[in-house]
Amino acid sequence: MKSQSVEECEEILRAVERTRGLDCELIHQTFLDEFVDKVHTYQRRLLTKS
């Protein structure tokens, strides 16, 4: 499996924000919050490796 770069993580986070705009009834809010937390954790790991 290919690792993501910090820039790709930023792109993913922007996509999540666009997705939040579509989730008008907040049905997926918890999932999206947890996903964003995981992406941020992954980004921190990438930055500490550098």
C-alpha positions as MATLAB code, in Angstrom:
seq = 'MKSQSVEECEEILRAVERTRGLDCELIHQTFLDEFVDKVHTYQRRLLTKS';
ca = [
       0.000    0.000    0.000;
       1.314    3.448   -0.937;
       1.853    5.958    1.851;
       0.266    9.378    1.529;
       2.280   12.591    1.664;
       1.485   15.591    3.842;
       0.166   17.393    0.738;
      -2.112   14.481   -0.113;
      -3.423   14.515    3.451;
      -4.283   18.206    3.030;
      -6.147   17.363   -0.173;
      -8.079   14.640    1.649;
      -8.984   17.062    4.445;
     -10.288   19.583    1.897;
     -12.438   16.833    0.369;
     -13.828   16.006    3.802;
     -14.825   19.653    4.272;
     -16.638   19.591    0.912;
     -18.356   16.384    2.029;
     -19.486   18.040    5.261;
     -21.288   20.606    3.120;
     -23.307   17.814    1.534;
     -24.181   16.209    4.878;
     -26.969   18.694    5.667;
     -28.634   16.425    8.206;
     -25.306   15.709    9.956;
     -25.828   11.973    9.536;
     -22.125   11.361    8.913;
     -20.681   13.996   11.251;
     -19.247   11.522   13.773;
     -17.605    9.425   11.060;
     -16.114   12.513    9.406;
     -14.820   13.845   12.740;
     -13.116   10.519   13.489;
     -11.695   10.351    9.963;
     -10.241   13.870   10.256;
      -8.671   12.948   13.610;
      -7.008    9.922   11.997;
      -5.693   11.991    9.094;
      -4.249   14.555   11.525;
      -2.589   11.758   13.517;
      -1.097   10.359   10.313;
       0.137   13.828    9.295;
       1.878   14.272   12.650;
       3.617   10.921   12.174;
       4.746   11.946    8.697;
       6.117   15.233    9.987;
       8.041   13.597   12.836;
       9.652   11.143   10.383;
      11.032   14.015    8.288;
];
